[in-house]
Short mmCIF file of C-alpha atoms and ligand atoms in Angstrom, two decimals:
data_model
loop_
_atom_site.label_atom_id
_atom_site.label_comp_id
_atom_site.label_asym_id
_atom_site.label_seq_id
_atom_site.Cartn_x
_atom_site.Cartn_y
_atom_site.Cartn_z
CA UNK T 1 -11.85 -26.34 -0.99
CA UNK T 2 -9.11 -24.48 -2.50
CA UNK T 3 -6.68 -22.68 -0.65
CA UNK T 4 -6.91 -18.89 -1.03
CA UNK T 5 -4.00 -17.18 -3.86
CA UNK T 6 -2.59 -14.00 -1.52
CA UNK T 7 -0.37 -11.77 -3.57
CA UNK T 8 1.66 -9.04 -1.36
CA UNK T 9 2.87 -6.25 -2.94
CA UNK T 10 4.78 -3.91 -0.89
CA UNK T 11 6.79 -0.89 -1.96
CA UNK T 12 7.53 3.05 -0.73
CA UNK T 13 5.16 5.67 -1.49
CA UNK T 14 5.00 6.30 -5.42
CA UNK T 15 6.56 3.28 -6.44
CA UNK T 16 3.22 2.53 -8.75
CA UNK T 17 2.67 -0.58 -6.94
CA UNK T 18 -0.92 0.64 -6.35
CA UNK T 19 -1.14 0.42 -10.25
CA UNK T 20 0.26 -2.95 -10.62
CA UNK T 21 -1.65 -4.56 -7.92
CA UNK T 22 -4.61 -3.34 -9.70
CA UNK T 23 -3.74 -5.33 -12.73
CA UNK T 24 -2.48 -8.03 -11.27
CA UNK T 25 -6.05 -8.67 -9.55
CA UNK T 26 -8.05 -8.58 -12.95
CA UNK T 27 -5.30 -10.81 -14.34
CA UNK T 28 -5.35 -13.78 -11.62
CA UNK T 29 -9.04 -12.61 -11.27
CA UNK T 30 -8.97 -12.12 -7.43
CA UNK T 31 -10.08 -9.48 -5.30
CA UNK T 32 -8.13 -6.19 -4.58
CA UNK T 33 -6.95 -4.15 -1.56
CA UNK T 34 -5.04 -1.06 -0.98
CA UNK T 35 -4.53 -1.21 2.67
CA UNK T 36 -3.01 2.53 2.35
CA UNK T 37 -6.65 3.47 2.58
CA UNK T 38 -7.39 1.80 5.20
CA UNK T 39 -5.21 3.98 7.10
CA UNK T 40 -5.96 6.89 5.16
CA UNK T 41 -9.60 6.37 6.76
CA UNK T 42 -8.41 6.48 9.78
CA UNK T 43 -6.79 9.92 9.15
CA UNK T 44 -9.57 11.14 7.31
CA UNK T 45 -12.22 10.19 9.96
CA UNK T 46 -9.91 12.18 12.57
CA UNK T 47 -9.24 15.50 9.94
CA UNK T 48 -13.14 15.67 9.02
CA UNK T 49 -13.74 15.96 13.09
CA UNK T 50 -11.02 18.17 13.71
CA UNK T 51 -9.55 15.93 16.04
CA UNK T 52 -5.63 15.69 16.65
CA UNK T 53 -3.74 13.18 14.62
CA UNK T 54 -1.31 12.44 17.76
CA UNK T 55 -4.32 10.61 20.20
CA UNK T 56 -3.88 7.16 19.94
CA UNK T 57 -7.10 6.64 21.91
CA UNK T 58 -9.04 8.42 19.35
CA UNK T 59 -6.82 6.78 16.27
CA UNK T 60 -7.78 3.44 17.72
CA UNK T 61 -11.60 4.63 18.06
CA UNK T 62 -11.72 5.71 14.29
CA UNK T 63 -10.03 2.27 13.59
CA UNK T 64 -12.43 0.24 14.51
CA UNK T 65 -15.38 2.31 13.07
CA UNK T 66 -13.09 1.49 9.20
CA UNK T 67 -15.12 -0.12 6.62
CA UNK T 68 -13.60 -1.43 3.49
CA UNK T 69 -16.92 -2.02 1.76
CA UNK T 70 -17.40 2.06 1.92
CA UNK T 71 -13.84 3.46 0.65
CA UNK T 72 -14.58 6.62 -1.18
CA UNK T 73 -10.83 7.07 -3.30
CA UNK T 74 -12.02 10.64 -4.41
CA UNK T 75 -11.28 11.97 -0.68
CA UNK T 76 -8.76 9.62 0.61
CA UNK T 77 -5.98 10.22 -2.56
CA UNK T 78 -5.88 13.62 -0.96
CA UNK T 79 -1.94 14.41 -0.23
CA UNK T 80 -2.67 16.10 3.24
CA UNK T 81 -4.49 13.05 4.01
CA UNK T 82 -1.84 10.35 3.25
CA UNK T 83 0.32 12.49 5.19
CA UNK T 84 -1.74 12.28 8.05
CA UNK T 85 -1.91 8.46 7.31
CA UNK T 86 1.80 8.15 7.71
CA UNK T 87 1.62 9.72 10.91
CA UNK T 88 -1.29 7.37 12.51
CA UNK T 89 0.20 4.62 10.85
CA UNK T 90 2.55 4.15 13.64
CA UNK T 91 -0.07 3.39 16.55
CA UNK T 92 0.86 -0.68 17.00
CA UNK T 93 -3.10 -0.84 18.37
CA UNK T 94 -4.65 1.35 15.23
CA UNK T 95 -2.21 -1.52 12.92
CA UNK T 96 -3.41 -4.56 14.91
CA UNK T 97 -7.19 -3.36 14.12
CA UNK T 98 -6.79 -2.87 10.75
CA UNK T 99 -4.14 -5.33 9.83
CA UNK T 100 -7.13 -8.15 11.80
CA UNK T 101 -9.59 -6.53 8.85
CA UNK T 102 -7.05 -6.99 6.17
CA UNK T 103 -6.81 -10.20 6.82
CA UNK T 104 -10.11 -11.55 6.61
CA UNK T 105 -10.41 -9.73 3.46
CA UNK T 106 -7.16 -11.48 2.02
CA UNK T 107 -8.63 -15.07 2.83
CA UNK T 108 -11.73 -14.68 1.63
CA UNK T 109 -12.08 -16.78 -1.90
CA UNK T 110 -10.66 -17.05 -4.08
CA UNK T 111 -7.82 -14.48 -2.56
CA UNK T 112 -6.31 -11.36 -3.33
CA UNK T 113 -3.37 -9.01 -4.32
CA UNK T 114 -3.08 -6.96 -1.17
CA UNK T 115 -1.00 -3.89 -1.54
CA UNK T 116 0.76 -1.57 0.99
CA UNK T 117 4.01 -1.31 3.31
CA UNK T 118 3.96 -4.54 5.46
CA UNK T 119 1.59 -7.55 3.53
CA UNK T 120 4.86 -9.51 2.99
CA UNK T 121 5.86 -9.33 6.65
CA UNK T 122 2.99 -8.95 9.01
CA UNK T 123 -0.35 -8.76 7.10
CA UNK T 124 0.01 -12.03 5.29
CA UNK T 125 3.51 -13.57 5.79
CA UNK T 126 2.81 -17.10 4.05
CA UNK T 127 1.66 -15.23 1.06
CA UNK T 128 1.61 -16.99 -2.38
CA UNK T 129 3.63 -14.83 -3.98
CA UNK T 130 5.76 -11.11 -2.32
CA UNK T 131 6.38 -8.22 -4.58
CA UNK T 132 8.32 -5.54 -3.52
CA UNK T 133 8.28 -2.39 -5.79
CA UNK T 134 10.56 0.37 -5.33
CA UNK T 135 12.00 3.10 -7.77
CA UNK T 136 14.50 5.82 -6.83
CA UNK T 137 13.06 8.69 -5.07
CA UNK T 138 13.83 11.17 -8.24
CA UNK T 139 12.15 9.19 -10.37
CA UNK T 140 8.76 8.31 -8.22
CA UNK T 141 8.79 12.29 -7.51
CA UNK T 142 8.82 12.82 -11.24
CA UNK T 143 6.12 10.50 -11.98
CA UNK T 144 3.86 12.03 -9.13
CA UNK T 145 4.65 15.59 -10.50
CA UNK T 146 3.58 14.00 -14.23
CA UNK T 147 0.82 13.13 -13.33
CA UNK T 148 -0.56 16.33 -11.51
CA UNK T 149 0.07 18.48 -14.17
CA UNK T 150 -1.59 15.11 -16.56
CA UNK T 151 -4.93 15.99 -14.46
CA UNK T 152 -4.30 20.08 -14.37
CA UNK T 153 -2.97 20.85 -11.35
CA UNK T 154 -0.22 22.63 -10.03
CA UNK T 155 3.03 20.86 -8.76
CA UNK T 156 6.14 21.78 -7.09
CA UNK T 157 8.95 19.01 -8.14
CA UNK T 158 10.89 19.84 -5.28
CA UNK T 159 8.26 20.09 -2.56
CA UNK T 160 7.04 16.57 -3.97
CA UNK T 161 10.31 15.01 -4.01
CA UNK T 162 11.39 16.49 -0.10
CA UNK T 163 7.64 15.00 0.39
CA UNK T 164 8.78 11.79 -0.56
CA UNK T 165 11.90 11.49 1.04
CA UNK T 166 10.29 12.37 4.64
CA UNK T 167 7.44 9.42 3.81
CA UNK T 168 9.78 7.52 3.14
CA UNK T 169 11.72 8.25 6.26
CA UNK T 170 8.84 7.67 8.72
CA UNK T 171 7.50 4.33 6.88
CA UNK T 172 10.84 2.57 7.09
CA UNK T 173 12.14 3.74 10.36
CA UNK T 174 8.89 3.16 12.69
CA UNK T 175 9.37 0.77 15.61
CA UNK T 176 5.86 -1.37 14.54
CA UNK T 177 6.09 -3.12 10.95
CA UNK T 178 8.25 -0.79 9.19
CA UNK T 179 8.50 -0.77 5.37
CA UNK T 180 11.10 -3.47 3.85
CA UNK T 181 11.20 -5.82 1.66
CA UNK T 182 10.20 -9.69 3.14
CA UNK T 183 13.33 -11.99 3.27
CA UNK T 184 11.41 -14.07 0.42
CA UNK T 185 10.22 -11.10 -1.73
CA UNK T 186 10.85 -10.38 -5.15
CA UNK T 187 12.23 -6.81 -5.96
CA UNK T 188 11.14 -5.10 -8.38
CA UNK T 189 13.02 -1.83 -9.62
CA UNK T 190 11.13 -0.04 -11.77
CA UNK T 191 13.26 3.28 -11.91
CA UNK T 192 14.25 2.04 -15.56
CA UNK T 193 10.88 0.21 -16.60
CA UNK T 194 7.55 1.36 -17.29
CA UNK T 195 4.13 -0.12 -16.15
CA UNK T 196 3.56 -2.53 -18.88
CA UNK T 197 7.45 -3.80 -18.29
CA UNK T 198 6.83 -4.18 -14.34
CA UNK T 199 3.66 -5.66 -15.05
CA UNK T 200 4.87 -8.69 -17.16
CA UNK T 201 7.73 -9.07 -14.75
CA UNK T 202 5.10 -9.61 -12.02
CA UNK T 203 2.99 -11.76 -14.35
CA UNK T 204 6.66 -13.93 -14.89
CA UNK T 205 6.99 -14.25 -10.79
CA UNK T 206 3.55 -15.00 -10.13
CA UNK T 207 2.63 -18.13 -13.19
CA UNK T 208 6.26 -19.91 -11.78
CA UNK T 209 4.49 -19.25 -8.23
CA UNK T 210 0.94 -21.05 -8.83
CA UNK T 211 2.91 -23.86 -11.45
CA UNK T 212 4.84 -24.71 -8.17
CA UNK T 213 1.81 -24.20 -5.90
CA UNK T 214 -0.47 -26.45 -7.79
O1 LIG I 301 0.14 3.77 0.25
P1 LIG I 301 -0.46 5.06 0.81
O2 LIG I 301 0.27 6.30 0.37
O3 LIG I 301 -1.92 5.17 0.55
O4 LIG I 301 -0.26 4.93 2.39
C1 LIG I 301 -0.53 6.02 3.27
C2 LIG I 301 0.21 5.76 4.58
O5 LIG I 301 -0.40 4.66 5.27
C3 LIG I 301 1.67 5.40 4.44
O6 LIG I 301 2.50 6.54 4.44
C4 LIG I 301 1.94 4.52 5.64
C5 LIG I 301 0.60 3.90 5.94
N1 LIG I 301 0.50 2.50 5.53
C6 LIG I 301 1.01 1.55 6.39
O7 LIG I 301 1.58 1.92 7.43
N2 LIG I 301 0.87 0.23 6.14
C7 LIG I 301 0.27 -0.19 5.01
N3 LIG I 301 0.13 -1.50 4.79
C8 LIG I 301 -0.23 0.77 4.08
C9 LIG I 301 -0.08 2.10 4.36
#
C-alpha cells in the first residue's frame, strides 16, 4: 500500500495559510486539518463551562474529550476564543493529546495537508512536503480588518494589529513546540502576493515534491 502524502503548512496567525491548505487538499485530493481548532476546542469546552483557562488539569480533561469528526467552525473562529487557544496551547500534556489525534488523522489514506504552528516540527516531522506561510504583521492585520468589515462588522485596525503582534509573541516564544519555520521548510512570503499567487507557488513546491517521491 501506498505511503500516506502529509503536507505541513505552518505559519503565524493571519498568514492565510488556513486558506491555502484548504486548496491545496482539493487539489492533491487529500483530507484536511486545521489543528488551530483543535485547540480552539479545548478553549471553547473550558469558556462554555466557565472554567479558568490557566488549569492544566482541566485543559488536559477537555483535551481528551476533543473530537475532530464534530468541529463546529461557526463557534470556534470566534476571536476571544483563539485567544484563549493561544493561552492553553502552551500545556506540553494538552499538546501531546492532541498532537497523538493529529496524527492518526494525518496517516490515515491517502494523507493530508495539516495546517497550524508546529506540523513541520513536531506533529509530522517526515512530512512530504513543509510550507511555512508568513506575511508582515501590517499586512495580515489589514487583511483580517478587510475582511470584517467584507462580512459587516466592526473593526479596530489597531486593536487587530496589537492583537496580532501579542499572538504572535506567545506562539513563537513558548517553551513546548513554539512557532518556526522547520529547517527543511519552504517559506512562503505572501506580504506582496495574493492567494491565487501563494497558491501556485505551493502547487510549484509540492508537484517537484511527489515527482521526487514517486
Ligand atoms: O491557527 P489558530 O488561530 O486557529 O490557532 C489558535 C491558537 O492555537 C494559536 O494561537 C496557537 C494554538 N495552536 C498551536 O499551538 N499549535 C497548532 N498546531 C495550532 C494552533
Amino acid at each position: 500500500m501506498t505511503r500516506p502524502i502529509v503536507i505541513a503548512v505552518d505559519g503565524p496567525a493571519a498568514s492565510g495559510k488556513g486558506t491555502l491548505s484548504r486548496r491545496l487538499a482539493t487539489q492533491y485530493g487529500l483530507r484536511h486539518l486545521d489543528t488551530g481548532l483543535s485547540y480552539r476546542a479545548v478553549a471553547q469546552a473550558l469558556l462554555a463551562s466557565g472554567q479558568p483557562l490557566d488549569d492544566e488539569a482541566l485543559a488536559v480533561e477537555a483535551a481528551g474529550a476533543v473530537d475532530f469528526t464534530v468541529f463546529d467552525p461557526s463557534v470556534l473562529s470566534a476571536h476571544a476564543v483563539g485567544e484563549a487557544a493561544s493561552r492553553v496551547s502552551v500545556f506540553p500534556p494538552v499538546r501531546r493529546i492532541l498532537v497523538d489525534k493529529q496524527r492518526a488523522f494525518a496517516m490515515d489514506p491517502p494523507g493530508a495537508v495539516l495546517d497550524g504552528r508546529d506540523i513541520g516540527t513536531v506533529v509530522c516531522p517526515d512530512a512530504d512536503v513543509k510550507l511555512y506561510v508568513t506575511a508582515s504583521p501590517a499586512v495580515r492585520a489589514g487583511r483580517r480588518h478587510r475582511e470584517i468589515l467584507r462580512l459587516g462588522g466592526q473593526a479596530d485596525y489597531a486593536a487587530i494589529l496589537a492583537d496580532i503582534e501579542r499572538r504572535d509573541a506567545r506562539d513563537m516564544g513558548r517553551a513546548d513546540s513554539p512557532l518556526r519555520p522547520a529547517d527543511d521548510a519552504h517559506l512562503l512570503d505572501t506580504s506582496q502576493m495574493s492567494i491565487e499567487a501563494a497558491f501556485l507557488a505551493a502547487c510549484a513546491i509540492i508537484d517537484e515534491a511527489l515527482a521526487a517521491r514517486n
